[in-house]
Short mmCIF file of C-alpha atoms and ligand atoms in Angstrom, two decimals:
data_model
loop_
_atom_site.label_atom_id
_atom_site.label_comp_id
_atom_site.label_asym_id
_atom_site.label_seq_id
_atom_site.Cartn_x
_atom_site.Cartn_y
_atom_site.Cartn_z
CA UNK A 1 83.93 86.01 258.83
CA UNK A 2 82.11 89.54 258.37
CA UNK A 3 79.62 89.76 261.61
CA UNK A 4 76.77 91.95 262.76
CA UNK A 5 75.66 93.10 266.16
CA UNK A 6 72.51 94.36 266.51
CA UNK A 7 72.12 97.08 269.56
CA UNK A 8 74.88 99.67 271.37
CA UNK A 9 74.65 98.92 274.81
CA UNK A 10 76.73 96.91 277.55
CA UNK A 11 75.78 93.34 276.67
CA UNK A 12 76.15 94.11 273.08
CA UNK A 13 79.83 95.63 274.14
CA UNK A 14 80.10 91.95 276.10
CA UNK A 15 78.31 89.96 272.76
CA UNK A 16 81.38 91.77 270.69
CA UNK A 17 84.23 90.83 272.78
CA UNK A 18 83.22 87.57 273.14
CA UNK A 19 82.91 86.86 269.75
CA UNK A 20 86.14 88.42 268.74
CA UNK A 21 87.82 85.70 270.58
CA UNK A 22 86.67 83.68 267.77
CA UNK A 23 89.90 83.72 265.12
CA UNK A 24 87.69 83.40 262.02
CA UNK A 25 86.26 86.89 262.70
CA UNK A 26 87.31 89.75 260.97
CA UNK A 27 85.26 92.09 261.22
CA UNK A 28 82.17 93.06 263.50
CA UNK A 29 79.61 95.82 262.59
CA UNK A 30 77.92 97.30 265.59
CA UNK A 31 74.34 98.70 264.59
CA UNK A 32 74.61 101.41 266.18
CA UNK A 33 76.91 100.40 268.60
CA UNK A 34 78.51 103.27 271.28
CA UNK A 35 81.69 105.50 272.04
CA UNK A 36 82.99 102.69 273.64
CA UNK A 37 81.77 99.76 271.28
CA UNK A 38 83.97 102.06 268.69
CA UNK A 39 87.17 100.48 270.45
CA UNK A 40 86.44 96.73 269.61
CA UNK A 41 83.80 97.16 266.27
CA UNK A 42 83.00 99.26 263.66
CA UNK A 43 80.05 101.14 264.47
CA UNK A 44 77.13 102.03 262.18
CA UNK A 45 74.96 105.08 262.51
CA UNK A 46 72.39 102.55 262.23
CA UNK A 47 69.54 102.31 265.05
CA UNK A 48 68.42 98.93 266.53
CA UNK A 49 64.80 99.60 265.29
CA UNK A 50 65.54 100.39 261.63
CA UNK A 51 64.98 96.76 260.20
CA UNK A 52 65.27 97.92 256.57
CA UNK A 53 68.02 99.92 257.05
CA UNK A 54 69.34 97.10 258.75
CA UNK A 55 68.64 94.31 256.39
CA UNK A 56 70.05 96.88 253.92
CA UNK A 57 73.51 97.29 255.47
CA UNK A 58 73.76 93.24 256.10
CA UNK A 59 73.32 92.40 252.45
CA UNK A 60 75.56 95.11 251.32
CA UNK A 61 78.25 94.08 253.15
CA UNK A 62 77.75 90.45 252.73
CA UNK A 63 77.78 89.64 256.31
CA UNK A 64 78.02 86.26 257.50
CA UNK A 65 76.24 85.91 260.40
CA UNK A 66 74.19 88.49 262.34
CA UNK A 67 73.46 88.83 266.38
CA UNK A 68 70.36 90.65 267.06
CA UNK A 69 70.30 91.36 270.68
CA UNK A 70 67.79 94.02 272.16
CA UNK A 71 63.93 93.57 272.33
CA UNK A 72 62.78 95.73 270.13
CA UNK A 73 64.57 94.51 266.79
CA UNK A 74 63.25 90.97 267.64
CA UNK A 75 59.84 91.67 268.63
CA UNK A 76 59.46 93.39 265.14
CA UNK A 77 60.94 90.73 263.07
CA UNK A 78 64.18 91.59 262.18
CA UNK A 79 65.72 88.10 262.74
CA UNK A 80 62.42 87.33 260.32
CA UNK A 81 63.96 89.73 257.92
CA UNK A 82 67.77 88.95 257.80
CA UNK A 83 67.04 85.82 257.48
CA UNK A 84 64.55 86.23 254.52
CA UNK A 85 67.25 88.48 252.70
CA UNK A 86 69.71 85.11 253.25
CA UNK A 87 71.47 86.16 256.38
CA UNK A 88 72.01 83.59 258.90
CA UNK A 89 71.22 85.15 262.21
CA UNK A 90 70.77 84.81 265.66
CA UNK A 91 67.99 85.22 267.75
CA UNK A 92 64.24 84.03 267.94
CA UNK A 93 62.07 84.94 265.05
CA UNK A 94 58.38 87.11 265.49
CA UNK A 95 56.42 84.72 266.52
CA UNK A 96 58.20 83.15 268.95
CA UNK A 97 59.90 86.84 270.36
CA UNK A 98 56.59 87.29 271.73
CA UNK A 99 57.24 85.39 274.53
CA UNK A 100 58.86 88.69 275.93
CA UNK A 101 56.48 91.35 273.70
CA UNK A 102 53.36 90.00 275.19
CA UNK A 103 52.81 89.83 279.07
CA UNK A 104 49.54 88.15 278.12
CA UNK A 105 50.43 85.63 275.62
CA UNK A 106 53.28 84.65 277.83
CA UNK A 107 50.83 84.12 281.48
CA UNK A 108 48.16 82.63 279.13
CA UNK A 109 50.97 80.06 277.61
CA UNK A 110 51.84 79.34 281.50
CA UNK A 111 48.37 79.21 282.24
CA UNK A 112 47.70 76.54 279.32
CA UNK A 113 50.79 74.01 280.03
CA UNK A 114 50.80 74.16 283.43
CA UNK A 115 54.41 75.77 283.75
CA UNK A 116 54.56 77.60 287.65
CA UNK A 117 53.80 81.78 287.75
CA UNK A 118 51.85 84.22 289.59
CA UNK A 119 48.42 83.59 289.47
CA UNK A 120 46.79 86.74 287.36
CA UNK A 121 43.92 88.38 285.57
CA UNK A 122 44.40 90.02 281.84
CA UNK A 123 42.28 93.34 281.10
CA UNK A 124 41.32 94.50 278.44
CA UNK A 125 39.19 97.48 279.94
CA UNK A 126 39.81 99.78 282.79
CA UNK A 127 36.65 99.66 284.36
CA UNK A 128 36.81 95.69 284.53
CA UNK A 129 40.56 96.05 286.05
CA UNK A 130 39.29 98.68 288.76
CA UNK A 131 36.60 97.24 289.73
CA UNK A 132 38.90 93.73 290.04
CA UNK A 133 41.25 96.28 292.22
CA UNK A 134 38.62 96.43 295.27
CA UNK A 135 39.09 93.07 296.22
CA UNK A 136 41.94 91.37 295.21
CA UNK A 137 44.75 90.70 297.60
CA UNK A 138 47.23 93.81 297.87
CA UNK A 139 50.42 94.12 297.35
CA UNK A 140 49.33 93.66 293.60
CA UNK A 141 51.58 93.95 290.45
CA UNK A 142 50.17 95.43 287.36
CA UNK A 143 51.89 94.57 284.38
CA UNK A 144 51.92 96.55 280.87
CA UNK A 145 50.97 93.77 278.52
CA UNK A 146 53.77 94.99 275.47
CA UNK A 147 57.67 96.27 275.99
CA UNK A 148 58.20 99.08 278.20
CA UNK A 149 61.53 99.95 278.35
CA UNK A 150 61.79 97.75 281.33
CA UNK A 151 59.71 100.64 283.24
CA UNK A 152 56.12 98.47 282.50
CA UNK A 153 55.58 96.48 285.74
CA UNK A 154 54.03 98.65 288.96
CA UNK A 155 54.13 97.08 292.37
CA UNK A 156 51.09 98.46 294.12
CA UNK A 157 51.80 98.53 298.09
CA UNK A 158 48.06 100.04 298.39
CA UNK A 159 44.85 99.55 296.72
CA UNK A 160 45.17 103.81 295.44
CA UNK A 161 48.67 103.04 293.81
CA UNK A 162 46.91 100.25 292.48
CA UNK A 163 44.37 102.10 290.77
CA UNK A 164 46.37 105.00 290.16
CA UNK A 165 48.77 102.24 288.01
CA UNK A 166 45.96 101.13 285.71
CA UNK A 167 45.12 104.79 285.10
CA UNK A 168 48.20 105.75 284.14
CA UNK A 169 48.31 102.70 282.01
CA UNK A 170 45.35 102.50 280.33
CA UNK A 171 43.67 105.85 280.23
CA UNK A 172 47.02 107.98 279.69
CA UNK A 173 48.70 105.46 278.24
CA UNK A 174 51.95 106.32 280.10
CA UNK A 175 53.21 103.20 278.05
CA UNK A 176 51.66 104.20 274.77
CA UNK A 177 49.60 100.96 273.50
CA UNK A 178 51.99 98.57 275.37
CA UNK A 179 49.41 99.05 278.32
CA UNK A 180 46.35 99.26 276.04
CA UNK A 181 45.87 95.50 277.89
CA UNK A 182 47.67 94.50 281.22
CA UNK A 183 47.88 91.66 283.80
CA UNK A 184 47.11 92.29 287.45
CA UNK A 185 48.67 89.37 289.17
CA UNK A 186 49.73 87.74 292.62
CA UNK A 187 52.64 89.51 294.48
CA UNK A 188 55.21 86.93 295.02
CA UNK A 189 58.20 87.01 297.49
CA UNK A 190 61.53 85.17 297.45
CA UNK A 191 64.97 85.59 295.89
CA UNK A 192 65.43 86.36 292.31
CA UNK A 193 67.11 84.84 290.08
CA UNK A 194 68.08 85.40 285.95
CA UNK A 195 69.46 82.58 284.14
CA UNK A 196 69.62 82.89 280.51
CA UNK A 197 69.91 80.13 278.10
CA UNK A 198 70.57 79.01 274.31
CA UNK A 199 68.10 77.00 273.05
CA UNK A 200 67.17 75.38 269.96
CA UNK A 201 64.11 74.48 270.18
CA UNK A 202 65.12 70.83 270.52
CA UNK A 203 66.95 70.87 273.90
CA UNK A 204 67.66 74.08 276.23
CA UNK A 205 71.26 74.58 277.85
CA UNK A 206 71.24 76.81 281.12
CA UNK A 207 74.06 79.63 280.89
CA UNK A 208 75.37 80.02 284.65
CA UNK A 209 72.88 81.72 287.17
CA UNK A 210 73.10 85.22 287.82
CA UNK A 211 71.71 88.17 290.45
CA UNK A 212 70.90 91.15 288.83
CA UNK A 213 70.26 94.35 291.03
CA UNK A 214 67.51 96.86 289.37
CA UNK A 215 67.20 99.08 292.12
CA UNK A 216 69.54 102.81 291.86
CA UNK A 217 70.17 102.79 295.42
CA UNK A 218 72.04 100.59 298.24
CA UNK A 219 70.00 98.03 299.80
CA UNK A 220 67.53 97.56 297.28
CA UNK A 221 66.40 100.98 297.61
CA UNK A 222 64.95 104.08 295.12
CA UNK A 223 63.54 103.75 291.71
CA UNK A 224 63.99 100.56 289.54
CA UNK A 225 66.49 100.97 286.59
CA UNK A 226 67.54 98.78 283.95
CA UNK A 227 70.32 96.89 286.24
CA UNK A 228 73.13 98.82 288.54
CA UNK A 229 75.01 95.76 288.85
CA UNK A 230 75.18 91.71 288.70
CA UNK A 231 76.96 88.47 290.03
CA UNK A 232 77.23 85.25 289.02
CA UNK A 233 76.83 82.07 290.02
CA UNK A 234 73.73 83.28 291.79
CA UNK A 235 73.93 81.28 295.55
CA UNK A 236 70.17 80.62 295.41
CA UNK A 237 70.20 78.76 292.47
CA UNK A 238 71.23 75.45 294.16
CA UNK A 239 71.50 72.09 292.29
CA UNK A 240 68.03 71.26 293.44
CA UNK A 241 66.49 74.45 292.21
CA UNK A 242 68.26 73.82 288.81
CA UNK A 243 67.14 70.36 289.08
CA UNK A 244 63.43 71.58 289.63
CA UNK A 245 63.98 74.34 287.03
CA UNK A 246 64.79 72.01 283.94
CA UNK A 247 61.91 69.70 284.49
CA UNK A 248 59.67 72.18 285.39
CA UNK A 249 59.89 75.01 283.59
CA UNK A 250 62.73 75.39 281.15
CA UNK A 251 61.92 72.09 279.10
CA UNK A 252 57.88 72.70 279.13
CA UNK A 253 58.64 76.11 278.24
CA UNK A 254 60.16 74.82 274.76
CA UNK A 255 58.21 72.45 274.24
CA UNK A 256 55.17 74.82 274.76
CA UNK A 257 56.47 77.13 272.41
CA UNK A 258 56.86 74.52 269.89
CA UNK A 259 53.41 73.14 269.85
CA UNK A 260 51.96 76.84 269.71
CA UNK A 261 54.08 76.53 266.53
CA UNK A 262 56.45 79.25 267.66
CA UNK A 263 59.90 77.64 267.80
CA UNK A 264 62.16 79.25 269.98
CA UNK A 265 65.86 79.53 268.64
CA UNK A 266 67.96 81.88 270.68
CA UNK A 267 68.82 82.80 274.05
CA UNK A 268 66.07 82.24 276.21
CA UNK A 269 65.94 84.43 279.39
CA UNK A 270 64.44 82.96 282.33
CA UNK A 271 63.32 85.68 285.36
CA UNK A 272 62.49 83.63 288.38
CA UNK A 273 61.57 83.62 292.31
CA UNK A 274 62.39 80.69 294.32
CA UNK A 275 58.93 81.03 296.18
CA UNK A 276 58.27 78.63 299.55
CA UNK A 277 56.17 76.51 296.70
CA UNK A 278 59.20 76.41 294.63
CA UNK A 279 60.40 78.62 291.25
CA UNK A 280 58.20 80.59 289.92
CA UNK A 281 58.34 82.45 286.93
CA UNK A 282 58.19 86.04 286.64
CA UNK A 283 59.49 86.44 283.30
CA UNK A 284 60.39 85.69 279.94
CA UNK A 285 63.04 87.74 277.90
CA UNK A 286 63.82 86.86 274.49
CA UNK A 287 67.31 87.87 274.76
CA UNK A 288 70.47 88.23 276.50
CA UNK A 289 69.85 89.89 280.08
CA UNK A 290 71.30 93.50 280.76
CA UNK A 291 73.50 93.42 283.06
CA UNK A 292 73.58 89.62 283.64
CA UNK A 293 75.34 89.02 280.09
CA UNK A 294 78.18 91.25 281.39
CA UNK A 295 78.64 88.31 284.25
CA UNK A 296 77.40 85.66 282.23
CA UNK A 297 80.28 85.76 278.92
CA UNK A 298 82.70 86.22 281.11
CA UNK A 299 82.89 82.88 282.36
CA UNK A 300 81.62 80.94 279.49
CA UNK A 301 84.49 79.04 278.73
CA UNK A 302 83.05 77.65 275.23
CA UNK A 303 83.50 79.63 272.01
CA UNK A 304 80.23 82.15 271.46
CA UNK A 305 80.09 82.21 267.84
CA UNK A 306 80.51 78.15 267.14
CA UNK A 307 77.17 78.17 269.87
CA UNK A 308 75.42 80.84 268.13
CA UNK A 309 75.64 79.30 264.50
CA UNK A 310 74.84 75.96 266.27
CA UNK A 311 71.90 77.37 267.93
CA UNK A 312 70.50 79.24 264.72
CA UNK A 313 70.65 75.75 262.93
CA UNK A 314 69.03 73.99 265.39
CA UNK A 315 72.01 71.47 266.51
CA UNK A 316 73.09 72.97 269.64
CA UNK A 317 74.07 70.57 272.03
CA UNK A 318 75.08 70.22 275.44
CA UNK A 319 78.83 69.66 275.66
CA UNK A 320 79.17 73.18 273.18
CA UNK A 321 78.48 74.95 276.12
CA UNK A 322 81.05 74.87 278.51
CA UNK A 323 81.09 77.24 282.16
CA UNK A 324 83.89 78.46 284.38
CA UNK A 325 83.33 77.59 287.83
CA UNK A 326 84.93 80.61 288.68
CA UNK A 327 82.43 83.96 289.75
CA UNK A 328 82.22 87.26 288.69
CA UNK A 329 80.31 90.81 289.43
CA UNK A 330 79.74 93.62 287.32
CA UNK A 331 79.49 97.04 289.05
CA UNK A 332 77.48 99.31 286.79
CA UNK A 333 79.22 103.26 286.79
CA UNK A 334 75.81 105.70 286.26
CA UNK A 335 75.24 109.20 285.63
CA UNK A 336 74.11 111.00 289.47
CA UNK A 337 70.19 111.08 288.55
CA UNK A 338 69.16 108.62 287.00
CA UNK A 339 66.73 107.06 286.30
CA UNK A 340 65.31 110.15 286.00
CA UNK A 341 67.41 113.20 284.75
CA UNK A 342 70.98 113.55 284.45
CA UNK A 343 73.84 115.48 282.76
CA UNK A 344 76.14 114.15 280.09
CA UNK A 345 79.47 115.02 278.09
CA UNK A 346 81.90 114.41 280.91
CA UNK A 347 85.47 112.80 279.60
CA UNK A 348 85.54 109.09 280.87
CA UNK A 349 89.47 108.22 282.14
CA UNK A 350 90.80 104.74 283.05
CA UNK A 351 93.95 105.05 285.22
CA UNK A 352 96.91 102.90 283.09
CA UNK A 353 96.92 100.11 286.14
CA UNK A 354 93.21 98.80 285.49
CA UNK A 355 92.92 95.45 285.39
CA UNK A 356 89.37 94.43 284.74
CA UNK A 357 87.01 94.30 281.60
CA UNK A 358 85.18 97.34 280.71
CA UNK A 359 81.76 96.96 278.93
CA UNK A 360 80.87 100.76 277.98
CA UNK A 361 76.52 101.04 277.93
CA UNK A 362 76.46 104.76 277.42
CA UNK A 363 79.34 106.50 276.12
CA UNK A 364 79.94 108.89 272.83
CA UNK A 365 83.35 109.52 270.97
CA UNK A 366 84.28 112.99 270.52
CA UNK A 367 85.83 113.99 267.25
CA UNK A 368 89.13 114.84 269.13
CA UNK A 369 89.15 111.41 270.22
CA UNK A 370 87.97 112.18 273.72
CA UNK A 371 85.11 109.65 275.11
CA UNK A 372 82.46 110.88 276.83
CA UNK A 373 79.67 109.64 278.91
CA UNK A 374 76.24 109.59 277.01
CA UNK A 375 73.41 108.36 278.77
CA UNK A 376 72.51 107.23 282.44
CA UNK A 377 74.25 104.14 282.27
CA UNK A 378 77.65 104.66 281.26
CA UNK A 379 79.68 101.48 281.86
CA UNK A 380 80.05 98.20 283.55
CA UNK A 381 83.38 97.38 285.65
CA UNK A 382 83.63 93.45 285.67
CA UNK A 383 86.24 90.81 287.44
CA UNK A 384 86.45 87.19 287.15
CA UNK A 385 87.61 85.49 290.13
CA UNK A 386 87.89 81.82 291.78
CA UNK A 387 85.46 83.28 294.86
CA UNK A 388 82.13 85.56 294.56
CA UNK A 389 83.99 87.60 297.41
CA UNK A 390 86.92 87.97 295.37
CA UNK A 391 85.25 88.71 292.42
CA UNK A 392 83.44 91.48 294.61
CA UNK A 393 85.83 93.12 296.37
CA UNK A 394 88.18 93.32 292.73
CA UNK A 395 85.65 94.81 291.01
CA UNK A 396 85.40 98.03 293.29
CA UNK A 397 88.89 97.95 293.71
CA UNK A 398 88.95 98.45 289.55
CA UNK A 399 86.00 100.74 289.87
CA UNK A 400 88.20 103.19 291.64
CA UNK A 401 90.48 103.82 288.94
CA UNK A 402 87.32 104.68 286.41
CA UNK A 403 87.01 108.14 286.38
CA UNK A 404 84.33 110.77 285.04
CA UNK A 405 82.29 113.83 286.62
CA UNK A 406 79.08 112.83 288.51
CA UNK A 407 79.54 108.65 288.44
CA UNK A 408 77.35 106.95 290.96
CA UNK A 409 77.43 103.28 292.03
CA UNK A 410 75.98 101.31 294.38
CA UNK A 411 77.83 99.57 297.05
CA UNK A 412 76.63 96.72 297.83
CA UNK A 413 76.67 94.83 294.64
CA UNK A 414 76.90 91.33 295.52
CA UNK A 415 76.56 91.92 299.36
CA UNK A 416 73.27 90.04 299.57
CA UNK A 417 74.69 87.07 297.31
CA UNK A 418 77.78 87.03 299.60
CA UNK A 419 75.07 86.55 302.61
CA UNK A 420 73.35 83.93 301.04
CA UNK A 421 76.41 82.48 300.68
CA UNK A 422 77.40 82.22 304.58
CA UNK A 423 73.75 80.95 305.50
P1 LIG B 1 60.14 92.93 285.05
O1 LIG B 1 60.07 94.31 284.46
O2 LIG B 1 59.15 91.97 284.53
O3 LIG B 1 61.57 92.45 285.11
O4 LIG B 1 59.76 93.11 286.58
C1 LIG B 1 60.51 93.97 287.37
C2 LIG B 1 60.61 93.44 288.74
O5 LIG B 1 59.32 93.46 289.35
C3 LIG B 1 61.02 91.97 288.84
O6 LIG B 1 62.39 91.78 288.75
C4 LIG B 1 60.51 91.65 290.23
O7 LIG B 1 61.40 92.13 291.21
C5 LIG B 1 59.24 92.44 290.31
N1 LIG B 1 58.07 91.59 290.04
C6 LIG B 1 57.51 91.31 288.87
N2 LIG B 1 56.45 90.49 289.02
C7 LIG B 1 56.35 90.24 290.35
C8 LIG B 1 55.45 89.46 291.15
N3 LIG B 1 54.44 88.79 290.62
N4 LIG B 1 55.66 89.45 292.48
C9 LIG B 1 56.67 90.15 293.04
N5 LIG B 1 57.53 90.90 292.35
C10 LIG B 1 57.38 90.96 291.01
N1 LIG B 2 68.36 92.74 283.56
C1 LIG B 2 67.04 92.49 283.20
C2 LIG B 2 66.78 92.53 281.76
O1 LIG B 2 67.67 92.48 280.93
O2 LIG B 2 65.61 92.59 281.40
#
């Protein structure tokens, strides 16, 4: 079979290597793929936002089945659009990828079947939002109602961030017109926990639970980024939270979607806080998670592309989907700087005696053949072990023998799961 990947980051580097386990595949396209990708697909100068061009390349080359992983390409349809050229292809279509491209449609569908969240307020103007501000309870979180890049959710510690938030949103549109509306809603506190699922749109099976760490520096510290590191199982995700999770938010959640008449087929991405009232949502992503995936594939046990195809033709069921009970961590290698700004170009070198799985996020190949790193977050060092601990410590040991100019990592992946753990 003649695959596509949609996207050219880590979890698309973890999609591919996945799926190549499958022995009918032959071939994977990555659209665009990275410098790293290169090693296990064929990438296409293609970008993840280009639907025609994508559609395009598909039909030409008389793929099989397509994967369309980030955001973007979903929000805008392209599953819609492979699909309407007669490619089969995974992921959610438009209307039901708005679950992640709209902060307000997904609190308002919440709101309207009674599945737990933040309590919140959507605006539409700024003067209605800050004169809301001068009351409400504080910390607030103000949300960016459309995709962000991750960056659209402000947690105000003071009533002036507050304000300066929805200014920045909605009168410089820091955001462009993702924050042309926004949610204020209630600050909630507990652990965190990401568990992604395939669904559907009949019946929803749970991947295994995962931790995901957004913040650049140790202890939860510094600016948020798009993940410096996961583990999996995630301790706070007990039976009885699982339990609670299923019947009260995974299985309204598709059912929900399926009377709004937006049928959910894909992997579902659930972002929750285990609040003293119970899980909570916080939110939805349409997608595979970024770093969890790099934890989560890992230890799937099952065969990706048989649950993929299964899930696309809406008879996924439960035994396809089979987990390790083993753990794993991912220890993200940056660029020094970011978030913010950071040099690239350096040669990335892997000492001969590595022994763990290398998903490569930001990485270009040279036309000598050298790879080097290419954007803040270059790679993802991941172990699979029987214990978290294991899993842990293996992963740094494998992280020293990655090598290029200016990495930084935090060091305490895992340290607050391994905690939990010992309560
Ligand atoms: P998001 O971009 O939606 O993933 O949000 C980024 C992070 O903001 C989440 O992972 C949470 O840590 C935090 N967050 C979002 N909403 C809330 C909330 N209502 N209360 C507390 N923290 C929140
Ligand atoms: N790791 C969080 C996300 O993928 O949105």
């Amino acid at each position: 079979m003649k695959l596509l990947v949609v996207g050219g980051g880590g979890r698309e580097h973890a999609i591919i290597k996945k799926l190549k386990e499958n022995k009918n595949v032959e071939d994977i396209f990555a659209l665009p793929g990275n410098g790293g990708i290169a090693a296990d697909a064929t990438c296409v100068d293609i970008g993840a936002k280009d639907i025609e061009g994508i559609v395009k390349f598909a039909v030409e080359q008389k793929i099989d089945f397509a994967v369309v992983a980030p955001d973007d390409p979903l929000v805008l349809g392209c599953v819609d659009a492979l699909q309407e050229a007669g490619i089969p292809a995974f992921g959610p279509n438009k209307a039901a990828a708005i679950i992640e491209g709209s902060k307000v449609f997904s609190k308002n569908l919440m709101k309207k079947y009674g599945i737990p969240t933040a309590q919140y307020e959507v605006f539409t103007d700024e003067k209605s939002a800050l004169s809301y501000l001068e009351t409400c309870p504080i910390p607030t979180v103000i949300k960016a109602d459309g995709l962000a890049l991750g960056k659209g959710v402000i947690i105000a510690e003071t009533r002036e961030e507050a304000k300066n938030a929805v200014v920045s949103m909605m009168e410089e549109k820091i955001f462009g017109e993702s924050g042309s509306n926004i949610v204020i809603e209630e600050f909630l506190t507990g652990p965190e926990v990401s568990v992604l699922s395939f669904t559907d749109g009949n019946i929803v099976v749970p991947m295994v639970s995962s931790m995901d760490h957004k913040r650049a520096l140790d202890g939860d510290k510094g600016l948020n980024t798009g993940g410096m590191g996961t583990v999996a199982p995630n301790p706070y995700y007990t039976k009885d939270v699982a339990d609670r999770c299923m019947k009260e938010i995974f299985l309204p959640t598709i059912e929900a979607m399926k009377k709004e008449g937006r049928e959910f087929r894909g992997c579902l991405y659930f972002g929750l806080m285990i609040t003293e009232n119970g899980p909570k949502v916080i939110e939805y992503n349409c997608r595979f998670g970024d770093p969890e995936t790099q934890v989560v594939l890992p230890l799937l046990d099952s065969d990706l592309l048989d649950i993929m195809m299964a899930t696309a033709e809406g008879r996924l069921t439960e035994d396809m989907v089979k987990f390790a009970d083993d753990s794993a961590c991912c220890v993200v290698m940056a660029s020094e700087g970011y978030p913010k700004s950071y040099e690239k170009g350096f040669p990335i070198t892997v000492d001969d005696d590595f022994e763990g799985t290398l998903y490569i996020a930001g990485a270009k190949k040279k036309d000598d053949g050298t790879v080097v790193t290419n954007g803040g977050r270059v790679l993802g060092v991941v172990s699979r072990k029987t214990t978290l601990k294991e899993a842990v410590d293996e992963a740094y040991r494998q992280v020293q023998k990655v090598h290029f100019e200016n990495a930084y990592y935090r060091k305490d992946i895992g340290a607050r799961a391994l905690a939990a753990k010992e309560k």
